[in-house]
Amino acid sequence: MKLTYYGHSCFSVVAGGKTILFDPFISGNELASGINPDDIKVDYIFVSHGHFDHSHDVVKIANNNDAMVVGSWELYTYFGAQGVKNVHPLNPGGKWSFDFGTAKGTAAVHSASFQDGSYAGVAEGFAFKTEDGNFYYSGDTALTLDMTLVPKWAKLDFAALPIGDVLTMGIEDAIEAAKLLDVTKVLGVHYDTFGFIKVDKAEAIAAFAAAGLALHLPEIGETIEI
């Protein structure tokens, strides 16, 4: 599958003939200053939770593309009220068949609120079955045994997992998560953006390799095959 990384936890995957974007935080991210959100063409936007560093550019990108925004019930109602015309709810544990394949909401252990501090529902992740392959984005989360349920539903080709620590799981727990998910290829996300989640990329890649895993850390704006 073709994957493009836009910084922090924002990336897109081309699957089932559609482009799926995750957690757009671009215009507010200094590290992604070379990316223009207006240039991003997508069909779907999946939002794991309401924190600003996962939802900052949702409305703009969605309206530019008439893209469908998918997230928890609270995000569904919030973005609908923000003027997004094409929204769909998907709570943890639920699944829905879209024209690219099937998506399932998964549990995530993390806080969730909007920028003004108001309630944003629960955080979640998403697992996907498509004709081009299956993959999983954990969203912001701690290591949790709930991850063992994901490969019971879909044999994964890769997983996107946070590695920055402090606010999410770090490198060691992400390695354990990959084992629980029965996956060998991992896209690392949620690192370097803020001072307290900076990582040594070479050390992270070496740690995954020592566990028999491939950690992909593409440059911001880079497209890879995974």
PDB file of C-alpha atoms in Angstrom:
ATOM      1  CA  MET A   1       0.000   0.000   0.000  1.00  0.00           C
ATOM      2  CA  LYS A   2       1.074   3.585  -0.678  1.00  0.00           C
ATOM      3  CA  LEU A   3       1.483   5.661   2.486  1.00  0.00           C
ATOM      4  CA  THR A   4       2.310   9.375   2.807  1.00  0.00           C
ATOM      5  CA  TYR A   5       3.450  10.866   6.121  1.00  0.00           C
ATOM      6  CA  TYR A   6       2.464  14.443   6.973  1.00  0.00           C
ATOM      7  CA  GLY A   7       4.031  14.720  10.437  1.00  0.00           C
ATOM      8  CA  HIS A   8       3.015  13.901  14.010  1.00  0.00           C
ATOM      9  CA  SER A   9       0.214  11.306  13.681  1.00  0.00           C
ATOM     10  CA  CYS A  10      -1.049  12.459  10.289  1.00  0.00           C
ATOM     11  CA  PHE A  11      -0.638  10.115   7.345  1.00  0.00           C
ATOM     12  CA  SER A  12      -2.639   8.864   4.398  1.00  0.00           C
ATOM     13  CA  VAL A  13      -3.050   5.385   2.957  1.00  0.00           C
ATOM     14  CA  VAL A  14      -4.276   4.520  -0.531  1.00  0.00           C
ATOM     15  CA  ALA A  15      -6.426   1.404  -0.232  1.00  0.00           C
ATOM     16  CA  GLY A  16      -9.415   0.072  -2.079  1.00  0.00           C
ATOM     17  CA  GLY A  17      -9.039   2.802  -4.673  1.00  0.00           C
ATOM     18  CA  LYS A  18      -9.515   5.565  -2.105  1.00  0.00           C
ATOM     19  CA  THR A  19      -7.175   7.848  -0.144  1.00  0.00           C
ATOM     20  CA  ILE A  20      -7.728   7.706   3.616  1.00  0.00           C
ATOM     21  CA  LEU A  21      -6.230  10.434   5.809  1.00  0.00           C
ATOM     22  CA  PHE A  22      -5.698  10.140   9.549  1.00  0.00           C
ATOM     23  CA  ASP A  23      -5.654  12.781  12.301  1.00  0.00           C
ATOM     24  CA  PRO A  24      -4.751  15.897  10.267  1.00  0.00           C
ATOM     25  CA  PHE A  25      -2.551  18.267  12.279  1.00  0.00           C
ATOM     26  CA  ILE A  26      -0.511  20.105   9.657  1.00  0.00           C
ATOM     27  CA  SER A  27      -0.999  23.882   9.647  1.00  0.00           C
ATOM     28  CA  GLY A  28      -0.452  23.952  13.422  1.00  0.00           C
ATOM     29  CA  ASN A  29       2.692  21.815  13.277  1.00  0.00           C
ATOM     30  CA  GLU A  30       5.929  23.762  12.741  1.00  0.00           C
ATOM     31  CA  LEU A  31       7.695  20.594  11.602  1.00  0.00           C
ATOM     32  CA  ALA A  32       5.179  20.283   8.738  1.00  0.00           C
ATOM     33  CA  SER A  33       5.578  23.872   7.525  1.00  0.00           C
ATOM     34  CA  GLY A  34       6.511  22.605   4.066  1.00  0.00           C
ATOM     35  CA  ILE A  35       3.103  20.942   3.637  1.00  0.00           C
ATOM     36  CA  ASN A  36       0.117  22.932   2.358  1.00  0.00           C
ATOM     37  CA  PRO A  37      -3.140  21.347   3.589  1.00  0.00           C
ATOM     38  CA  ASP A  38      -4.910  22.797   0.556  1.00  0.00           C
ATOM     39  CA  ASP A  39      -2.823  20.524  -1.676  1.00  0.00           C
ATOM     40  CA  ILE A  40      -3.923  17.320   0.076  1.00  0.00           C
ATOM     41  CA  LYS A  41      -6.479  15.282  -1.869  1.00  0.00           C
ATOM     42  CA  VAL A  42      -8.383  12.670   0.124  1.00  0.00           C
ATOM     43  CA  ASP A  43     -11.644  10.733   0.116  1.00  0.00           C
ATOM     44  CA  TYR A  44     -11.916   9.956   3.833  1.00  0.00           C
ATOM     45  CA  ILE A  45     -10.611  11.415   7.088  1.00  0.00           C
ATOM     46  CA  PHE A  46     -10.537   9.181  10.162  1.00  0.00           C
ATOM     47  CA  VAL A  47     -10.119  11.031  13.475  1.00  0.00           C
ATOM     48  CA  SER A  48      -9.005   9.040  16.509  1.00  0.00           C
ATOM     49  CA  HIS A  49      -9.914  11.660  19.142  1.00  0.00           C
ATOM     50  CA  GLY A  50     -10.577  15.344  19.679  1.00  0.00           C
ATOM     51  CA  HIS A  51      -7.190  16.647  20.836  1.00  0.00           C
ATOM     52  CA  PHE A  52      -5.988  19.574  18.704  1.00  0.00           C
ATOM     53  CA  ASP A  53      -2.907  17.709  17.481  1.00  0.00           C
ATOM     54  CA  HIS A  54      -5.180  15.177  15.783  1.00  0.00           C
ATOM     55  CA  SER A  55      -8.049  17.318  14.549  1.00  0.00           C
ATOM     56  CA  HIS A  56      -6.688  20.790  13.745  1.00  0.00           C
ATOM     57  CA  ASP A  57      -7.166  20.644   9.960  1.00  0.00           C
ATOM     58  CA  VAL A  58     -10.126  18.281   9.727  1.00  0.00           C
ATOM     59  CA  VAL A  59     -12.753  20.838   8.707  1.00  0.00           C
ATOM     60  CA  LYS A  60     -10.591  22.577   6.109  1.00  0.00           C
ATOM     61  CA  ILE A  61      -9.366  19.422   4.399  1.00  0.00           C
ATOM     62  CA  ALA A  62     -12.783  17.764   4.547  1.00  0.00           C
ATOM     63  CA  ASN A  63     -14.538  20.731   2.956  1.00  0.00           C
ATOM     64  CA  ASN A  64     -11.811  21.153   0.310  1.00  0.00           C
ATOM     65  CA  ASN A  65     -12.347  17.576  -0.812  1.00  0.00           C
ATOM     66  CA  ASP A  66     -15.951  16.828   0.156  1.00  0.00           C
ATOM     67  CA  ALA A  67     -14.308  14.016   2.112  1.00  0.00           C
ATOM     68  CA  MET A  68     -16.185  11.881   4.612  1.00  0.00           C
ATOM     69  CA  VAL A  69     -15.072  12.402   8.220  1.00  0.00           C
ATOM     70  CA  VAL A  70     -15.301   9.309  10.421  1.00  0.00           C
ATOM     71  CA  GLY A  71     -14.959   9.222  14.195  1.00  0.00           C
ATOM     72  CA  SER A  72     -16.750   8.614  17.467  1.00  0.00           C
ATOM     73  CA  TRP A  73     -20.316   9.801  18.012  1.00  0.00           C
ATOM     74  CA  GLU A  74     -19.024  12.938  19.737  1.00  0.00           C
ATOM     75  CA  LEU A  75     -16.717  13.744  16.810  1.00  0.00           C
ATOM     76  CA  TYR A  76     -19.526  12.990  14.362  1.00  0.00           C
ATOM     77  CA  THR A  77     -21.792  15.548  16.026  1.00  0.00           C
ATOM     78  CA  TYR A  78     -18.961  18.059  16.585  1.00  0.00           C
ATOM     79  CA  PHE A  79     -17.705  18.150  13.005  1.00  0.00           C
ATOM     80  CA  GLY A  80     -21.255  18.176  11.682  1.00  0.00           C
ATOM     81  CA  ALA A  81     -21.870  21.308  13.755  1.00  0.00           C
ATOM     82  CA  GLN A  82     -18.635  22.769  12.352  1.00  0.00           C
ATOM     83  CA  GLY A  83     -20.086  22.636   8.854  1.00  0.00           C
ATOM     84  CA  VAL A  84     -18.669  19.337   7.581  1.00  0.00           C
ATOM     85  CA  LYS A  85     -21.421  17.935   5.363  1.00  0.00           C
ATOM     86  CA  ASN A  86     -20.153  14.387   4.993  1.00  0.00           C
ATOM     87  CA  VAL A  87     -19.711  12.719   8.400  1.00  0.00           C
ATOM     88  CA  HIS A  88     -20.145   9.186   9.699  1.00  0.00           C
ATOM     89  CA  PRO A  89     -20.073   7.856  13.282  1.00  0.00           C
ATOM     90  CA  LEU A  90     -17.922   4.892  14.275  1.00  0.00           C
ATOM     91  CA  ASN A  91     -17.459   4.088  17.952  1.00  0.00           C
ATOM     92  CA  PRO A  92     -15.014   1.551  19.444  1.00  0.00           C
ATOM     93  CA  GLY A  93     -16.301  -1.953  18.780  1.00  0.00           C
ATOM     94  CA  GLY A  94     -18.412  -0.935  15.807  1.00  0.00           C
ATOM     95  CA  LYS A  95     -17.666  -1.582  12.152  1.00  0.00           C
ATOM     96  CA  TRP A  96     -18.964  -0.255   8.846  1.00  0.00           C
ATOM     97  CA  SER A  97     -18.458  -1.167   5.194  1.00  0.00           C
ATOM     98  CA  PHE A  98     -17.304   1.756   3.045  1.00  0.00           C
ATOM     99  CA  ASP A  99     -16.537   1.709  -0.680  1.00  0.00           C
ATOM    100  CA  PHE A 100     -12.826   1.070   0.053  1.00  0.00           C
ATOM    101  CA  GLY A 101     -13.440  -1.828   2.457  1.00  0.00           C
ATOM    102  CA  THR A 102     -14.472  -2.308   6.078  1.00  0.00           C
ATOM    103  CA  ALA A 103     -13.342  -0.244   9.069  1.00  0.00           C
ATOM    104  CA  LYS A 104     -13.674  -1.241  12.727  1.00  0.00           C
ATOM    105  CA  GLY A 105     -13.321   1.030  15.735  1.00  0.00           C
ATOM    106  CA  THR A 106     -10.941  -0.276  18.402  1.00  0.00           C
ATOM    107  CA  ALA A 107     -10.245   0.551  22.021  1.00  0.00           C
ATOM    108  CA  ALA A 108      -7.538   3.081  22.927  1.00  0.00           C
ATOM    109  CA  VAL A 109      -6.345   4.029  26.400  1.00  0.00           C
ATOM    110  CA  HIS A 110      -5.975   7.801  26.275  1.00  0.00           C
ATOM    111  CA  SER A 111      -7.635  11.047  27.307  1.00  0.00           C
ATOM    112  CA  ALA A 112      -9.835  13.058  24.948  1.00  0.00           C
ATOM    113  CA  SER A 113     -11.117  16.654  24.948  1.00  0.00           C
ATOM    114  CA  PHE A 114     -11.601  19.510  22.537  1.00  0.00           C
ATOM    115  CA  GLN A 115      -9.319  22.554  22.592  1.00  0.00           C
ATOM    116  CA  ASP A 116     -11.712  24.452  24.870  1.00  0.00           C
ATOM    117  CA  GLY A 117     -11.631  21.590  27.361  1.00  0.00           C
ATOM    118  CA  SER A 118     -15.105  20.291  26.556  1.00  0.00           C
ATOM    119  CA  TYR A 119     -15.943  16.601  26.376  1.00  0.00           C
ATOM    120  CA  ALA A 120     -14.843  14.855  23.170  1.00  0.00           C
ATOM    121  CA  GLY A 121     -15.924  11.291  23.856  1.00  0.00           C
ATOM    122  CA  VAL A 122     -13.400   8.478  24.107  1.00  0.00           C
ATOM    123  CA  ALA A 123     -10.210   7.979  22.133  1.00  0.00           C
ATOM    124  CA  GLU A 124     -10.098   5.061  19.710  1.00  0.00           C
ATOM    125  CA  GLY A 125      -8.122   3.370  16.999  1.00  0.00           C
ATOM    126  CA  PHE A 126      -9.184   1.857  13.678  1.00  0.00           C
ATOM    127  CA  ALA A 127      -8.585  -1.456  11.911  1.00  0.00           C
ATOM    128  CA  PHE A 128      -9.148  -1.891   8.166  1.00  0.00           C
ATOM    129  CA  LYS A 129      -9.835  -4.702   5.741  1.00  0.00           C
ATOM    130  CA  THR A 130      -9.361  -3.717   2.082  1.00  0.00           C
ATOM    131  CA  GLU A 131      -8.706  -5.467  -1.218  1.00  0.00           C
ATOM    132  CA  ASP A 132      -5.149  -4.057  -1.114  1.00  0.00           C
ATOM    133  CA  GLY A 133      -4.380  -5.280   2.403  1.00  0.00           C
ATOM    134  CA  ASN A 134      -5.261  -4.892   6.051  1.00  0.00           C
ATOM    135  CA  PHE A 135      -3.850  -2.379   8.510  1.00  0.00           C
ATOM    136  CA  TYR A 136      -4.364  -0.814  11.921  1.00  0.00           C
ATOM    137  CA  TYR A 137      -3.902   2.646  13.368  1.00  0.00           C
ATOM    138  CA  SER A 138      -3.925   2.536  17.157  1.00  0.00           C
ATOM    139  CA  GLY A 139      -4.471   6.249  17.681  1.00  0.00           C
ATOM    140  CA  ASP A 140      -2.968   7.684  20.857  1.00  0.00           C
ATOM    141  CA  THR A 141      -2.882   4.884  23.382  1.00  0.00           C
ATOM    142  CA  ALA A 142      -1.046   3.045  26.086  1.00  0.00           C
ATOM    143  CA  LEU A 143      -0.063  -0.563  25.522  1.00  0.00           C
ATOM    144  CA  THR A 144      -3.198  -2.607  26.124  1.00  0.00           C
ATOM    145  CA  LEU A 145      -4.133  -6.265  25.843  1.00  0.00           C
ATOM    146  CA  ASP A 146      -7.170  -5.159  23.813  1.00  0.00           C
ATOM    147  CA  MET A 147      -4.730  -5.114  20.903  1.00  0.00           C
ATOM    148  CA  THR A 148      -4.807  -8.922  20.869  1.00  0.00           C
ATOM    149  CA  LEU A 149      -8.366  -8.681  19.547  1.00  0.00           C
ATOM    150  CA  VAL A 150      -7.301  -6.896  16.351  1.00  0.00           C
ATOM    151  CA  PRO A 151      -5.543  -9.850  14.623  1.00  0.00           C
ATOM    152  CA  LYS A 152      -8.518 -12.037  15.503  1.00  0.00           C
ATOM    153  CA  TRP A 153     -10.537  -9.793  13.183  1.00  0.00           C
ATOM    154  CA  ALA A 154      -7.954  -9.099  10.476  1.00  0.00           C
ATOM    155  CA  LYS A 155      -4.504 -10.415   9.594  1.00  0.00           C
ATOM    156  CA  LEU A 156      -2.525  -7.179   9.421  1.00  0.00           C
ATOM    157  CA  ASP A 157       0.005  -6.107   6.812  1.00  0.00           C
ATOM    158  CA  PHE A 158       1.203  -3.180   8.941  1.00  0.00           C
ATOM    159  CA  ALA A 159       0.320  -1.095  11.991  1.00  0.00           C
ATOM    160  CA  ALA A 160       0.737   2.614  12.773  1.00  0.00           C
ATOM    161  CA  LEU A 161       1.739   3.041  16.415  1.00  0.00           C
ATOM    162  CA  PRO A 162       2.848   5.991  18.572  1.00  0.00           C
ATOM    163  CA  ILE A 163       6.446   5.817  19.797  1.00  0.00           C
ATOM    164  CA  GLY A 164       7.004   9.194  21.496  1.00  0.00           C
ATOM    165  CA  ASP A 165       6.274   8.133  25.099  1.00  0.00           C
ATOM    166  CA  VAL A 166       5.031  10.532  27.849  1.00  0.00           C
ATOM    167  CA  LEU A 167       1.564  11.058  26.312  1.00  0.00           C
ATOM    168  CA  THR A 168       1.340   7.635  24.629  1.00  0.00           C
ATOM    169  CA  MET A 169       3.291   4.419  24.678  1.00  0.00           C
ATOM    170  CA  GLY A 170       6.970   4.670  23.875  1.00  0.00           C
ATOM    171  CA  ILE A 171       9.371   2.568  21.836  1.00  0.00           C
ATOM    172  CA  GLU A 172       9.521  -0.424  24.183  1.00  0.00           C
ATOM    173  CA  ASP A 173       5.759  -0.685  24.526  1.00  0.00           C
ATOM    174  CA  ALA A 174       5.247  -0.154  20.793  1.00  0.00           C
ATOM    175  CA  ILE A 175       7.476  -3.168  20.180  1.00  0.00           C
ATOM    176  CA  GLU A 176       5.304  -5.190  22.551  1.00  0.00           C
ATOM    177  CA  ALA A 177       2.202  -3.860  20.806  1.00  0.00           C
ATOM    178  CA  ALA A 178       3.513  -5.090  17.438  1.00  0.00           C
ATOM    179  CA  LYS A 179       3.945  -8.551  18.948  1.00  0.00           C
ATOM    180  CA  LEU A 180       0.380  -8.525  20.302  1.00  0.00           C
ATOM    181  CA  LEU A 181      -0.848  -7.437  16.880  1.00  0.00           C
ATOM    182  CA  ASP A 182       1.173 -10.167  15.130  1.00  0.00           C
ATOM    183  CA  VAL A 183       2.633  -7.633  12.721  1.00  0.00           C
ATOM    184  CA  THR A 184       6.240  -7.074  11.577  1.00  0.00           C
ATOM    185  CA  LYS A 185       5.945  -3.708   9.783  1.00  0.00           C
ATOM    186  CA  VAL A 186       5.244  -0.590  11.850  1.00  0.00           C
ATOM    187  CA  LEU A 187       4.808   3.078  10.969  1.00  0.00           C
ATOM    188  CA  GLY A 188       5.969   5.151  13.927  1.00  0.00           C
ATOM    189  CA  VAL A 189       3.861   8.218  14.728  1.00  0.00           C
ATOM    190  CA  HIS A 190       3.356  10.797  17.507  1.00  0.00           C
ATOM    191  CA  TYR A 191       7.004  11.649  18.079  1.00  0.00           C
ATOM    192  CA  ASP A 192       9.363  14.677  17.788  1.00  0.00           C
ATOM    193  CA  THR A 193       6.595  17.291  17.459  1.00  0.00           C
ATOM    194  CA  PHE A 194       6.970  18.541  21.031  1.00  0.00           C
ATOM    195  CA  GLY A 195      10.093  18.645  23.185  1.00  0.00           C
ATOM    196  CA  PHE A 196       8.933  15.936  25.565  1.00  0.00           C
ATOM    197  CA  ILE A 197       8.229  13.359  22.834  1.00  0.00           C
ATOM    198  CA  LYS A 198      11.466  13.599  20.866  1.00  0.00           C
ATOM    199  CA  VAL A 199      13.114  10.287  20.016  1.00  0.00           C
ATOM    200  CA  ASP A 200      16.433   9.134  18.604  1.00  0.00           C
ATOM    201  CA  LYS A 201      15.316   7.711  15.257  1.00  0.00           C
ATOM    202  CA  ALA A 202      18.364   5.513  14.764  1.00  0.00           C
ATOM    203  CA  GLU A 203      17.999   4.004  18.223  1.00  0.00           C
ATOM    204  CA  ALA A 204      14.282   3.420  17.676  1.00  0.00           C
ATOM    205  CA  ILE A 205      14.845   1.654  14.354  1.00  0.00           C
ATOM    206  CA  ALA A 206      17.616  -0.468  15.901  1.00  0.00           C
ATOM    207  CA  ALA A 207      15.416  -1.451  18.850  1.00  0.00           C
ATOM    208  CA  PHE A 208      12.662  -2.624  16.522  1.00  0.00           C
ATOM    209  CA  ALA A 209      15.163  -4.458  14.329  1.00  0.00           C
ATOM    210  CA  ALA A 210      16.552  -6.281  17.371  1.00  0.00           C
ATOM    211  CA  ALA A 211      13.020  -7.558  17.972  1.00  0.00           C
ATOM    212  CA  GLY A 212      12.709  -8.718  14.354  1.00  0.00           C
ATOM    213  CA  LEU A 213      10.491  -5.783  13.377  1.00  0.00           C
ATOM    214  CA  ALA A 214      10.769  -3.093  10.700  1.00  0.00           C
ATOM    215  CA  LEU A 215      10.078   0.444  11.957  1.00  0.00           C
ATOM    216  CA  HIS A 216       9.308   2.945   9.196  1.00  0.00           C
ATOM    217  CA  LEU A 217       9.968   6.623   9.967  1.00  0.00           C
ATOM    218  CA  PRO A 218       9.488   8.473   6.675  1.00  0.00           C
ATOM    219  CA  GLU A 219      10.308  12.157   6.351  1.00  0.00           C
ATOM    220  CA  ILE A 220       7.410  14.591   6.469  1.00  0.00           C
ATOM    221  CA  GLY A 221       5.921  14.720   2.981  1.00  0.00           C
ATOM    222  CA  GLU A 222       7.538  11.422   1.939  1.00  0.00           C
ATOM    223  CA  THR A 223       5.536   8.666   0.278  1.00  0.00           C
ATOM    224  CA  ILE A 224       6.523   5.027   0.822  1.00  0.00           C
ATOM    225  CA  GLU A 225       5.244   1.595  -0.084  1.00  0.00           C
ATOM    226  CA  ILE A 226       4.485  -0.478   2.992  1.00  0.00           C
TER     227      ILE A 226
END
